Coordinates of C-alpha atoms in Angstrom, one line a residue:
Chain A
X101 CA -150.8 187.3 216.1
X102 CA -154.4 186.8 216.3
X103 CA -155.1 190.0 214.3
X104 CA -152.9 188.3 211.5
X105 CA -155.1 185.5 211.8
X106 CA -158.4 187.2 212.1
X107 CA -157.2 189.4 209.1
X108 CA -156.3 186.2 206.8
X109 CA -159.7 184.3 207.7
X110 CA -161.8 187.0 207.0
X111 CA -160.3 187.1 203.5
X112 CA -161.2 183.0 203.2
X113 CA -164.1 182.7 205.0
X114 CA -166.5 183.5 202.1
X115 CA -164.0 182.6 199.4
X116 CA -165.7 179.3 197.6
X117 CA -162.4 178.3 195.7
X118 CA -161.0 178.0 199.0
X119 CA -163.8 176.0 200.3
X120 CA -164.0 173.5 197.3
X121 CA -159.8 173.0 197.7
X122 CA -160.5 172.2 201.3
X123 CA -162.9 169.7 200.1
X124 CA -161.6 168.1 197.9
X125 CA -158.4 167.4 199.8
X126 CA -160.7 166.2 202.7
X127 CA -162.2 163.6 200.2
X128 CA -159.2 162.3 199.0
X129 CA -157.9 161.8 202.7
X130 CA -161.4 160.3 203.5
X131 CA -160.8 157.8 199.9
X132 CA -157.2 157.2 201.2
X133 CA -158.6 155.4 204.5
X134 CA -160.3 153.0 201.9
X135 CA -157.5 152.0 200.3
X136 CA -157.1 147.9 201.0
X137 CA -153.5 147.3 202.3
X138 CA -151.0 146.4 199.6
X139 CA -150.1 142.8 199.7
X140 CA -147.1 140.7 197.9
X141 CA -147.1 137.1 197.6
X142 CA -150.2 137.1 200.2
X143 CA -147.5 138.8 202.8
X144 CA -148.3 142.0 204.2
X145 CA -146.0 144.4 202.3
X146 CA -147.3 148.1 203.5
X147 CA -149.0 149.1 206.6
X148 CA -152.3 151.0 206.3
X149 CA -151.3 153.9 208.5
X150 CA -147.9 154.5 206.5
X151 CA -149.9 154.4 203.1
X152 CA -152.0 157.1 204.4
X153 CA -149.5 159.0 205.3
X154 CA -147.6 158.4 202.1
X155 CA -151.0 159.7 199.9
X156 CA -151.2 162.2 202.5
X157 CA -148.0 163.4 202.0
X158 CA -148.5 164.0 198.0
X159 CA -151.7 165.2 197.9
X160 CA -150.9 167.9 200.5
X161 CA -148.0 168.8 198.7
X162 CA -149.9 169.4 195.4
X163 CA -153.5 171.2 197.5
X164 CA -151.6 172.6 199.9
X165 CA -149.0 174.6 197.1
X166 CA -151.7 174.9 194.6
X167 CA -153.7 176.8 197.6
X168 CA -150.7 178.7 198.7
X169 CA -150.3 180.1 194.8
X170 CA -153.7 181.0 194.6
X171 CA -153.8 182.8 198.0
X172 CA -150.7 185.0 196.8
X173 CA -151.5 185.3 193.2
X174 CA -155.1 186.4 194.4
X175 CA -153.2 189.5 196.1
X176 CA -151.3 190.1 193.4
X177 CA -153.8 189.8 190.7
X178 CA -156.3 191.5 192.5
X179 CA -154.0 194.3 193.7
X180 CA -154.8 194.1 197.6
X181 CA -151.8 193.8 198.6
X182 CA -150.9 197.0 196.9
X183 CA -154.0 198.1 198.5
X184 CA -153.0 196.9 202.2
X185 CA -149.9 198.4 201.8
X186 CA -151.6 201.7 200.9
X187 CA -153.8 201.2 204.3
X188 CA -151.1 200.4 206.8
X189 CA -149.7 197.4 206.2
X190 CA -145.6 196.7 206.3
X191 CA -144.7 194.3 203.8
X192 CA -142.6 192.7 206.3
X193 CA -146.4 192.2 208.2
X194 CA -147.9 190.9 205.0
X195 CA -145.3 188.0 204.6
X196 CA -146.1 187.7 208.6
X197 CA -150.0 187.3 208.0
X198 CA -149.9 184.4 204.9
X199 CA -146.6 182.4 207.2
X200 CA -149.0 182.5 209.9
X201 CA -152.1 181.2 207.7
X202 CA -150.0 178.7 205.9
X203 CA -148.2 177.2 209.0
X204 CA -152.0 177.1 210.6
X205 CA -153.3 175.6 207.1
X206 CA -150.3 173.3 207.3
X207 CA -150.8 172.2 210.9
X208 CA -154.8 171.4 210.3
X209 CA -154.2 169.6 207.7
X210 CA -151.8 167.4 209.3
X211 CA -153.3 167.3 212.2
X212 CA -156.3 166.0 210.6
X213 CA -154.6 163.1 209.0
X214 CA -152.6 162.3 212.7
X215 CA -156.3 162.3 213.6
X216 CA -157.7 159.8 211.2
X217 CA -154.4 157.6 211.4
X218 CA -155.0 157.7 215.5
X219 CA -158.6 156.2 215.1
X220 CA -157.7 154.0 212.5
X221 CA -154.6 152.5 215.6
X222 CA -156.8 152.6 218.1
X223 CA -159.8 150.6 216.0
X224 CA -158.2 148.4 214.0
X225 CA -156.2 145.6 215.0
X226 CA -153.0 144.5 213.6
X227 CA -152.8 147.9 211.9
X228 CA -151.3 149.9 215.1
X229 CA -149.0 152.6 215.1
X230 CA -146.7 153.2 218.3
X231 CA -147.9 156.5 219.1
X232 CA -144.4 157.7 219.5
X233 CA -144.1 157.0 215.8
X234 CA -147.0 158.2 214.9
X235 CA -146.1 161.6 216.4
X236 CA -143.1 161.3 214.0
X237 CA -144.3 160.9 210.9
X238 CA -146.6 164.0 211.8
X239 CA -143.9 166.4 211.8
X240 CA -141.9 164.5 208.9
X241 CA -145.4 165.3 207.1
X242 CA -145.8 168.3 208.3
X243 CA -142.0 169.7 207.7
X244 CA -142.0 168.1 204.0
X245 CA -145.6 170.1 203.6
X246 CA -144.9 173.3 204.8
X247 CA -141.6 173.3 203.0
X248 CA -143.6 173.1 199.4
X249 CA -145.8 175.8 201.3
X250 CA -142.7 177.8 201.3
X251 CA -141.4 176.8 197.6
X252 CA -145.1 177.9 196.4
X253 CA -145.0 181.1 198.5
X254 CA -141.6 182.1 197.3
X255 CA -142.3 181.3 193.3
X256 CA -145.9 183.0 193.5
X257 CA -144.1 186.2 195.1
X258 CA -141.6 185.9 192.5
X259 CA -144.3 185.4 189.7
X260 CA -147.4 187.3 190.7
X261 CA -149.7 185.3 188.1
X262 CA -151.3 182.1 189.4
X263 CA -151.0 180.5 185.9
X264 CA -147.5 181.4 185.8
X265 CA -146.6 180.0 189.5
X266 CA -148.7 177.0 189.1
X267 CA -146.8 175.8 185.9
X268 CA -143.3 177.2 187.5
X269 CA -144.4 175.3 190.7
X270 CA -145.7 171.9 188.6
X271 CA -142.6 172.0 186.1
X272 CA -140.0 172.8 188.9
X273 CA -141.3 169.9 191.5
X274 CA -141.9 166.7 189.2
X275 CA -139.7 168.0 185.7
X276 CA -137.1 170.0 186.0
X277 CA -135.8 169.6 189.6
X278 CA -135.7 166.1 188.7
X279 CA -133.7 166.3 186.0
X280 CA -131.4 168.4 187.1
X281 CA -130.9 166.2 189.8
X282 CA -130.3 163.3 187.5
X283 CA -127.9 165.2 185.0
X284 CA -126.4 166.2 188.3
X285 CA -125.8 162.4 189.3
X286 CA -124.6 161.5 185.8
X287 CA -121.7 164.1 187.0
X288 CA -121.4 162.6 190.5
X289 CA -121.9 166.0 192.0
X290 CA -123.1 165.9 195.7
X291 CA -125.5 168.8 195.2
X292 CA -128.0 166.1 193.6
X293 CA -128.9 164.6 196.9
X294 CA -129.3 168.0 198.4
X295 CA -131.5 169.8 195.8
X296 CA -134.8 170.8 198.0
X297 CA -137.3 168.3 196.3
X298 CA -135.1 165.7 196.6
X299 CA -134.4 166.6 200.7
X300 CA -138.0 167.3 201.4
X301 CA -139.0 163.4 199.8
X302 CA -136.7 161.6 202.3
X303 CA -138.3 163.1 205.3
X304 CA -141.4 160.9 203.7
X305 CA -140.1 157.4 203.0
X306 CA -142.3 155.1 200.6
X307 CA -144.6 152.6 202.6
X308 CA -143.3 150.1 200.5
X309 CA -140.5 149.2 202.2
X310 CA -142.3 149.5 205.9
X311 CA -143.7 146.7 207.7
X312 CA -145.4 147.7 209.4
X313 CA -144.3 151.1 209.9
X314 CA -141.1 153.2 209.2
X315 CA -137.8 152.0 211.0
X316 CA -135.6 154.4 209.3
X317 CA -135.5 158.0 210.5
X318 CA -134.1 160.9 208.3
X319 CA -130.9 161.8 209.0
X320 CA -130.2 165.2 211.3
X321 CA -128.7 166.5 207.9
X322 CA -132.3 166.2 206.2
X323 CA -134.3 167.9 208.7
X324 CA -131.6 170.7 208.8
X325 CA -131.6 170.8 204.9
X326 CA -135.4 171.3 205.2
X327 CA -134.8 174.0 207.7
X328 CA -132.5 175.5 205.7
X329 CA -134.7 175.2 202.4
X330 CA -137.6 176.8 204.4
X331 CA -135.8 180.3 205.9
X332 CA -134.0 180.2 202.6
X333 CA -137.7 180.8 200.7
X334 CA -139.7 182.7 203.1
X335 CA -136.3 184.9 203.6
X336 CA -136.2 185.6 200.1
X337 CA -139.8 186.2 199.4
X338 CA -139.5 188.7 202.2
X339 CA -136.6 190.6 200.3
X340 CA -138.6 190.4 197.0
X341 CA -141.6 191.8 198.6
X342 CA -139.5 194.4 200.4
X343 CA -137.7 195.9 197.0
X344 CA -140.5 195.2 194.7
X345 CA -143.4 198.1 193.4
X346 CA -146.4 196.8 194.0
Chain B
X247 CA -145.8 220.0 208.7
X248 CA -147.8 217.5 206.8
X249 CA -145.6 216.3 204.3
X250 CA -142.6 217.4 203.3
X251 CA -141.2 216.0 199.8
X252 CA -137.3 216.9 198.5
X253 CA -135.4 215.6 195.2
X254 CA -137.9 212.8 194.4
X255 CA -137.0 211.0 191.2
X256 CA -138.3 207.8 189.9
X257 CA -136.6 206.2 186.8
X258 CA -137.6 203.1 184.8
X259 CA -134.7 202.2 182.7
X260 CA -134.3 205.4 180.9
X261 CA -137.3 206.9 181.0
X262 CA -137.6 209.5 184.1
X263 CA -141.2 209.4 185.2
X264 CA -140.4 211.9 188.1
X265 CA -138.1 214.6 188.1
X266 CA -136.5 216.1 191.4
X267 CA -140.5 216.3 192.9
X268 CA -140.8 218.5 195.4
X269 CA -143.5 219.4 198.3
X270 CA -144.1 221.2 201.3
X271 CA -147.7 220.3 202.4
X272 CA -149.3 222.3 205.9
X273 CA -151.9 220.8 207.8
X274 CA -155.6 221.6 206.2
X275 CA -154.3 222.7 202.5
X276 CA -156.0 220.8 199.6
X277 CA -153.4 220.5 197.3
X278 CA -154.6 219.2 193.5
X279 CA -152.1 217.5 191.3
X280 CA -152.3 218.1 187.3
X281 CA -151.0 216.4 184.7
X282 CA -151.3 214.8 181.3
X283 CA -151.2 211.0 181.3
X284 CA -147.5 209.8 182.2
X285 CA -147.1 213.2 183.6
X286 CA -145.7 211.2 187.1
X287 CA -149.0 212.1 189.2
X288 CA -149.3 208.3 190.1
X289 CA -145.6 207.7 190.2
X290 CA -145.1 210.7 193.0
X291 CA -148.4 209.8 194.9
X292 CA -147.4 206.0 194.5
X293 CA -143.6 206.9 196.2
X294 CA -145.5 208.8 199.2
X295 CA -147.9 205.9 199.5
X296 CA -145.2 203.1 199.8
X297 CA -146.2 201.0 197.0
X298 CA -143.4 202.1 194.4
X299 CA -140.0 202.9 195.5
X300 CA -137.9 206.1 194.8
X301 CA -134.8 206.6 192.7
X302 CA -133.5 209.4 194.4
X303 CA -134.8 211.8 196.8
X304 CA -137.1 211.6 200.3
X305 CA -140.2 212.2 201.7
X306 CA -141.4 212.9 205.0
X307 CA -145.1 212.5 206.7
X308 CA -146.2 213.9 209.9
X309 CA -142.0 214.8 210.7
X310 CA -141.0 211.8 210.3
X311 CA -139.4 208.7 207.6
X312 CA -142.4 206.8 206.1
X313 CA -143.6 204.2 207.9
X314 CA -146.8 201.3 207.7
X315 CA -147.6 202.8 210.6
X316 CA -147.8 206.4 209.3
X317 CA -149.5 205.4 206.7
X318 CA -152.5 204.1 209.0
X319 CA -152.9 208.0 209.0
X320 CA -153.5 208.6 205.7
X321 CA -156.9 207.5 203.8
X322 CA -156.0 206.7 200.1
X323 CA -156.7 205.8 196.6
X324 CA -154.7 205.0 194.1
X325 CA -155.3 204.2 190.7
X326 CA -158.3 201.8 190.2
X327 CA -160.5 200.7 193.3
X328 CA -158.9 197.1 194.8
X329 CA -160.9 195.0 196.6
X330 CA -161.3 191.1 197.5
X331 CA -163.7 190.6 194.0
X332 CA -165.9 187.5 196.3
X333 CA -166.6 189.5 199.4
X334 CA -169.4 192.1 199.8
X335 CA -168.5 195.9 200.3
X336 CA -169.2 195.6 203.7
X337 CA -166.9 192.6 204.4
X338 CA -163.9 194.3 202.0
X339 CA -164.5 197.9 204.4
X340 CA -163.8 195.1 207.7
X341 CA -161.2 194.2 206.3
X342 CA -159.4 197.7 205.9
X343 CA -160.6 198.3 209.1
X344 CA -158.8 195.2 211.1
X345 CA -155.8 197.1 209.2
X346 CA -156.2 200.0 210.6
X347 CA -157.6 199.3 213.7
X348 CA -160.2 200.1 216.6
X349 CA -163.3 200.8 213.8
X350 CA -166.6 199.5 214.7
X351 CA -169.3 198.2 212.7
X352 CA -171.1 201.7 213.2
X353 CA -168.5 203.5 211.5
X354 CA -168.3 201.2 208.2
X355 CA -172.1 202.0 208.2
X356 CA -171.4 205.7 208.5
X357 CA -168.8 205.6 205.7
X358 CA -170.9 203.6 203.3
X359 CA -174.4 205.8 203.7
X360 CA -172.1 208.7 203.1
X361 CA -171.4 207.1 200.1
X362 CA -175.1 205.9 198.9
X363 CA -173.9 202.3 199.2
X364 CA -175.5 200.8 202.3
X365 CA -178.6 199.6 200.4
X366 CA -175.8 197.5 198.4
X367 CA -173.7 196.3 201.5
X368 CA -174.2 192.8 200.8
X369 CA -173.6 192.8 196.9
X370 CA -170.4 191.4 196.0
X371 CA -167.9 193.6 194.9
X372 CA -167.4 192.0 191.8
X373 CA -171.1 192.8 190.6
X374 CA -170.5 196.7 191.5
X375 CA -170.4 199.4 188.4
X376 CA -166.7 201.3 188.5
X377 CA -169.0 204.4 189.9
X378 CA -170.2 202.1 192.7
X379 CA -166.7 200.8 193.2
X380 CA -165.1 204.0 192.7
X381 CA -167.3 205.0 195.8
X382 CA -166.3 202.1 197.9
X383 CA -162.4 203.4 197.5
X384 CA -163.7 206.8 198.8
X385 CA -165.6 205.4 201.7
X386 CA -162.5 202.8 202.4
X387 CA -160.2 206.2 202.2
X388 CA -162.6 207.6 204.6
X389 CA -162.4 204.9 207.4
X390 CA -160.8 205.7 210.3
X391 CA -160.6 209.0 210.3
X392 CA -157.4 209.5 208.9
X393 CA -155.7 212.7 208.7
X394 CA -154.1 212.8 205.2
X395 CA -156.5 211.8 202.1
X396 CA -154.9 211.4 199.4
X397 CA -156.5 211.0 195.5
X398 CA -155.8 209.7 192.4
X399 CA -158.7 210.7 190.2
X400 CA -161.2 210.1 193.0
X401 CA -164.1 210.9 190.2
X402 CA -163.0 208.3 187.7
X403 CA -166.0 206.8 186.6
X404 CA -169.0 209.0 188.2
X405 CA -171.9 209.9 186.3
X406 CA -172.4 213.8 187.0
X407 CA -174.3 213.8 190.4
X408 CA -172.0 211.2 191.8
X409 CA -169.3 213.7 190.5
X410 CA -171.1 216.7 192.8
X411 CA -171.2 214.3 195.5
X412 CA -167.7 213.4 196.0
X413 CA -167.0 216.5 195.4
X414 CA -169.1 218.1 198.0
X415 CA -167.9 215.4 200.1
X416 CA -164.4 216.6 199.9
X417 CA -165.0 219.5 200.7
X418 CA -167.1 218.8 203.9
X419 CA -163.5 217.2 204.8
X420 CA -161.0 219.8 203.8
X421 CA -163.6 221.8 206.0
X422 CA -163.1 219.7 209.3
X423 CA -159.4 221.0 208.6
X424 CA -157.9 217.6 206.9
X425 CA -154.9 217.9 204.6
X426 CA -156.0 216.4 201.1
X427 CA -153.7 215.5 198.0
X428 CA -155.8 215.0 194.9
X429 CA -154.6 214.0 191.3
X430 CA -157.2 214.5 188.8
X431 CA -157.6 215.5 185.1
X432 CA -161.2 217.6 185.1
X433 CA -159.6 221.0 186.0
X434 CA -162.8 222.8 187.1
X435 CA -162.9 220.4 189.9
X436 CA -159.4 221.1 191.2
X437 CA -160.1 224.8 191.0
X438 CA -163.7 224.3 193.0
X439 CA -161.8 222.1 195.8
X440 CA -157.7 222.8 196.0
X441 CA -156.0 226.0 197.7
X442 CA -152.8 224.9 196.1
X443 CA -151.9 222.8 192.9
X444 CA -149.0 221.5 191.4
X445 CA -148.5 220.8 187.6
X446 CA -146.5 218.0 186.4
X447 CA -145.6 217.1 182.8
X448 CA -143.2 214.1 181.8
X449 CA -141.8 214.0 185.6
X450 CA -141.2 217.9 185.9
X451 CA -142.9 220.5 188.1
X452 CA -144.2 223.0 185.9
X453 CA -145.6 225.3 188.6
X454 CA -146.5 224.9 191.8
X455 CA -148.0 227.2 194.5
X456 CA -151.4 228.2 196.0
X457 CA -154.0 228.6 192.9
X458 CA -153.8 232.2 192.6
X459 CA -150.0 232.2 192.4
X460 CA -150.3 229.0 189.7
X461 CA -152.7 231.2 187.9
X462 CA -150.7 234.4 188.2
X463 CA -148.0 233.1 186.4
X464 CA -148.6 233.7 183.0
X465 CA -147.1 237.1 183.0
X466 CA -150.0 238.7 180.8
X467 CA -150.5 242.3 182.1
X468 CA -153.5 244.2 181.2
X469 CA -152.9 248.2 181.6
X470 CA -154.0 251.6 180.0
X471 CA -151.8 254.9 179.7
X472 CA -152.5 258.6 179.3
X473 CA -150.8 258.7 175.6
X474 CA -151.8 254.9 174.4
X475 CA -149.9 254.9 170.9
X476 CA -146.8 255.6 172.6
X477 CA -147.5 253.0 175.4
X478 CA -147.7 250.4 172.2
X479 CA -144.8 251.2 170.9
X480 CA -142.8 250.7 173.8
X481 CA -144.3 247.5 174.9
X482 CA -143.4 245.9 171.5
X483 CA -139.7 247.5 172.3
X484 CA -139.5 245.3 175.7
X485 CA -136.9 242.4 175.6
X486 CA -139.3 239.5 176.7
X487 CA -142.0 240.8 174.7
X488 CA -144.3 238.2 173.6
X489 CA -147.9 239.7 172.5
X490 CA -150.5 242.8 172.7
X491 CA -154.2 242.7 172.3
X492 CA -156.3 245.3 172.8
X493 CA -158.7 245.0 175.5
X494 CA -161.9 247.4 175.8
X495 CA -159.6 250.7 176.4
X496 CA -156.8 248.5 177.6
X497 CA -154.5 247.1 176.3
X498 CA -153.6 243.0 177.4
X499 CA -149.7 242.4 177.1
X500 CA -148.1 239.2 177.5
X501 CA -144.3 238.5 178.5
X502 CA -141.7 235.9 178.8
X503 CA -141.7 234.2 182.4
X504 CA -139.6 237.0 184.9
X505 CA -141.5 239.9 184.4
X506 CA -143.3 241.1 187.3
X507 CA -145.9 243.8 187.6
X508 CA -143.2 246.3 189.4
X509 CA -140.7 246.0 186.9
X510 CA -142.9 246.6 183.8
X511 CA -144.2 249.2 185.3
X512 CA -140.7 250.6 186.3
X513 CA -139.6 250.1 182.7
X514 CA -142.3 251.8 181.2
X515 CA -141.7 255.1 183.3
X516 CA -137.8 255.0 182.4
X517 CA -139.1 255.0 178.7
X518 CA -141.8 258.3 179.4
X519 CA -144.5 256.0 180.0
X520 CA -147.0 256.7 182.8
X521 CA -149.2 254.0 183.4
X522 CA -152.7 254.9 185.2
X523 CA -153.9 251.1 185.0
X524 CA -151.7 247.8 185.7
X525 CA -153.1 244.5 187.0
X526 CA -151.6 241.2 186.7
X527 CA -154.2 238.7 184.9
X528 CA -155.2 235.6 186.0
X529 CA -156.3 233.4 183.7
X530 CA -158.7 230.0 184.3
X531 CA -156.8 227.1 185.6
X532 CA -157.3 224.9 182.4
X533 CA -156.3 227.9 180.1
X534 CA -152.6 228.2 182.5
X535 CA -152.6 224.8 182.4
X536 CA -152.7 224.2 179.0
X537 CA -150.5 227.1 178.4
X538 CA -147.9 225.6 180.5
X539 CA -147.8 222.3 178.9
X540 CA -147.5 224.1 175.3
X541 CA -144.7 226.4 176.1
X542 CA -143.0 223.3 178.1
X543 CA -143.5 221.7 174.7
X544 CA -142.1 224.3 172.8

C-alpha cells in the first residue's frame, strides 16, 4: 500500500494545479468559519458547526470531483497510464493506486474540517458540538464526499477528456439527475428517492432545520444506498479499465 | 523461449489491423518489424505490451500468459514518448522506477548520461524537443535492466548523430545478449541492428525469418552455362518464369515464389542444360521490402 501511495504523491507533489485546488478549497473552509450564524426573527436558526459542515459538504463535493477528473483525465490525456501499463503496472493496480489517493484525499480533507469544527466546540461557547456527533457528521461528510469521488472517478474513466467529464460530471449532479428525479416523482416511481445524488444529499441534512445540531440520522437504507452507489462505480470503472485499449 | 506469438488478430469494426500474427522469439535475437503505416506494427507490439487487446489469437512471454508482472521484464516504447508534462526527467524516470522496483538514484543517473540527458535532469519534460524526449523513452526502456526491449520507432525524431547513438546503443545491448523487438521505418537501420525481421503489410506477414532468409526470398537466380543461347531459351520456357537480365557474363533470372536453387537447377539439366554457375541473390533489405509490398499489391 505505501508504494501506491508513494507512487501517487510523487506524481502530485510538484503538480501546481493540484496545489492551487488544495488552496483554494483550504480558503473557502478558512472563509466558511467566518460566516456569522444565521438568525430568524433574532432566534438562533442554524448552528455554526452544522453550517460548516453544510459548506463543507458542497464545496468538497465540487473540489474534491473536479480534482478526481483532473487526476484521471491527466492519465488519460497524457497517456501514462498507457505508459504504466507498458512498465508493469495491472490495471486492476492502477484503479488500486488513485482509490487509495482519493480515499486519503477524502479523509484529509475531512479530517481537516472535523479539526476546525473541534476548535471552533472547544473555543466558542454556546456553539458546542457533542463530540459523539461531531464524529458523525464526519463520516456522513466523508461517505457523501467520497461517493462523488467515486461518481467523478467512474465518468472520467468512462470519458478520458477532463472537459468532457467535467461537463458530464456538472450536468449529471445539479441538471439532469435532478430532473430525472423530478419527472420520476411526477410518475410516483420509487427509484426518485434512490437515484445516487439524491441518496448521497440526505446523508448531509441542511443546517437550517438544526438547532443546534442535527437530531435526525440517515436511515440504515441511505448509508447502504451510498455503499452500494460507491462498489457500484469503482466496480465498474475497474471493468472499463480492464476491457478498454489504452 | 522469449516470446512465443500464435493466431494474433486484432479487428476494429471491419477493418483487420492484424492478421493471424505470428512469432517465435529466442533469447538474444534482435528481431526488426517493417511495415508501411497501418501495416499493424503498433497494433501487434501494442497486444504484446498489454495496452490493446486481441481479437483472436495468444501470446506468451518468458513461458508463460502475459502478466503486469512480466511485463516489469520488458523495457518498452511505444508510439510517442509519455511522460507527467510538469515533472523533470529525473522525477518522470523515479517514477517508472517505483513501478518497477528496487532502482536507485545511481542507476536513473546511469540511464540518463547514457542518453546525454543528465545536464537536463531538472528541465521539465514539457520544455524537452521530441529528440530529447524520444531519449528519455529510451533511457526509461532502459531502467531496470529489463530483459526484453521492445521499439516502436525508437529513432523517431533524432537528428543524425542522435540517430548513430541509439543505434550504437542498441547494439551495445543486443551484445550483453538481450532479446530486442524493434518497429521502425528507415530500413538500413534494421539491417545494421536486427538478426531477424518480420514484414507486415495491412495486418499480414509478408515474410518473416532471419535477414538472410527475408532477403533470399526473392527467388532471383543469377547463373552462367557452357552453351548461354540455349540456357536463355529454356529459362524463358520455365512455368514461373518472371524475367532475365543479363549480368556481366551471367545471366540474372527471376521466378515466381517456390523455386528453389535445387530445383532450377534440376530442371535446367532435364532440359540439356548444364549450369557451371548458380547462386541465389540477395537483394538489400529495402529493395525485398519494397518488392514485397508491390507484388502483395499486385
Amino acid at each position: 500500500m505505501l508504494r501506491w501511495i508513494h507512487f501517487e504523491f510523487s506524481k502530485l507533489r510538484y503538480y501546481k494545479t493540484f496545489w492551487i485546488l488544495v488552496s483554494l478549497y483550504l480558503l473557502m473552509v478558512l472563509g466558511s468559519t467566518k460566516i456569522s450564524n444565521f438568525s430568524v426573527n433574532g432566534a438562533q436558526a442554524v448552528s455554526k458547526p452544522a453550517l460548516i459542515f453544510w459548506i463543507v459538504g458542497f464545496v468538497s463535493q465540487m473540489f474534491l470531483g473536479y480534482l478526481t477528473i483532473l487526476l484521471v483525465c491527466n492519465e488519460f490525456e497524457n497517456r501514462t497510464l498507457r505508459q504504466h501499463v507498458i512498465n508493469g503496472l495491472g490495471r486492476g493496480e492502477a484503479v488500486l493506486s488513485k482509490l487509495i489517493l482519493l480515499v486519503l484525499l477524502s479523509l484529509a480533507a475531512i479530517g481537516m474540517v472535523t479539526g476546525m469544527v473541534a476548535v471552533i466546540t472547544i473555543t466558542s461557547a454556546g456553539e458546542s458540538l457533542p463530540i459523539f456527533e461531531l464524529g458523525f457528521q464526519s463520516l456522513n461528510i466523508f461517505l457523501r464526499t467520497f461517493a462523488y469521488v467515486s461518481m467523478a472517478f467512474l465518468i472520467s474513466v468512462l470519458f478520458r477528456s477532463a472537459s468532457s467529464s467535467m461537463a458530464v460530471y456538472i450536468s449529471w449532479t445539479i441538471f439532469a439527475e435532478p430532473l430525472l428525479g423530478w419527472l420520476l416523482k411526477r410518475q410516483e416511481i420509487w427509484l426518485a428517492d434512490w437515484l445516487p445524488t439524491e441518496v448521497f444529499s440526505k446523508l448531509l441534512a441542511t443546517p437550517f432545520h438544526l438547532t443546534p445540531a442535527p437530531t435526525e440520522a440517515p436511515s440504515s437504507g441511505v448509508y447502504l444506498a451510498t455503499l452500494g452507489y460507491i462498489a457500484v462505480f469503482w466496480l465498474l470503472s475497474l471493468v472499463k479499465l480492464e476491457r478498454a485499449a489504452l | 523461449m522469449v516470446l512465443q506469438v500464435s493466431g494474433l488478430s486484432k479487428n476494429y469494426g471491419s477493418l483487420r489491423a492484424l492478421d493471424q500474427f505470428s512469432l517465435e522469439v529466442e533469447k538474444g535475437q534482435v528481431w526488426g518489424i517493417l511495415g508501411p503505416n497501418g501495416s499493424g506494427k503498433t497494433t501487434a507490439l501494442g497486444i504484446l505490451l498489454g495496452v490493446t487487446l486481441a481479437s483472436a489469437g495468444e501470446a506468451r512471454w518468458f513461458g508463460e500468459a502475459p502478466s503486469a508482472k512480466l511485463r516489469r521484464r520488458i523495457g518498452a516504447i511505444l508510439e510517442q514518448p509519455n511522460f507527467y508534462p510538469w515533472l523533470s526527467a529525473e522525477q518522470n524516470l523515479k517514477i517508472v522506477a517505483t513501478l518497477r522496483g528496487s532502482i536507485g538514484a545511481d542507476e536513473i543517473e546511469k540511464k540518463l548520461r547514457t542518453v546525454g540527458l543528465w545536464e537536463r535532469r531538472a528541465d521539465p519534460f514539457a520544455k524537452f524537443s521530441l529528440g530529447m524526449k524520444q531519449r528519455l523513452a529510451f533511457a526509461s526502456a532502459l531502467l531496470g535492466e529489463p530483459e526484453v526491449l521492445v521499439l516502436d520507432e525508437p529513432t523517431n525524431g533524432l537528428d543524425a548523430q542522435a540517430i548513430a547513438e541509439v543505434r550504437e546503443t542498441i547494439l551495445a545491448v543486443a551484445k550483453e545478449g538481450k532479446t530486442i523487438l524493434m518497429a521502425s521505418h528507415i530500413l538500413a537501420e534494421v539491417e545494421k541492428i536486427c538478426s531477424h525481421v518480420v514484414i507486415l503489410q495491412k495486418g499480414k506477414t509478408l515474410s518473416r525469418g532471419t535477414i538472410n532468409q527475408v532477403l533470399a526470398t526473392g527467388n532471383s537466380f543469377e547463373f552462367s552455362a557452357t552453351a548461354m543461347d540455349r540456357a536463355k531459351e529454356v529459362v524463358e520456357k520455365h512455368a514461373s518464369f518472371r524475367n532475365l537480365k543479363p549480368a556481366g557474363d551471367r545471366f540474372l533470372a527471376e521466378f515466381e515464389s517456390g523455386v528453389t536453387a535445387e530445383s532450377f537447377n534440376q530442371w535446367m539439366f532435364e532440359q540439356g542444360v548444364v549450369l557451371s554457375h548458380l547462386s541465389r541473390q540477395n537483394h538489400g533489405l529495402e529493395t525485398q521490402f519494397l518488392k514485397l509490398l508491390e507484388q502483395n499489391r499486385a
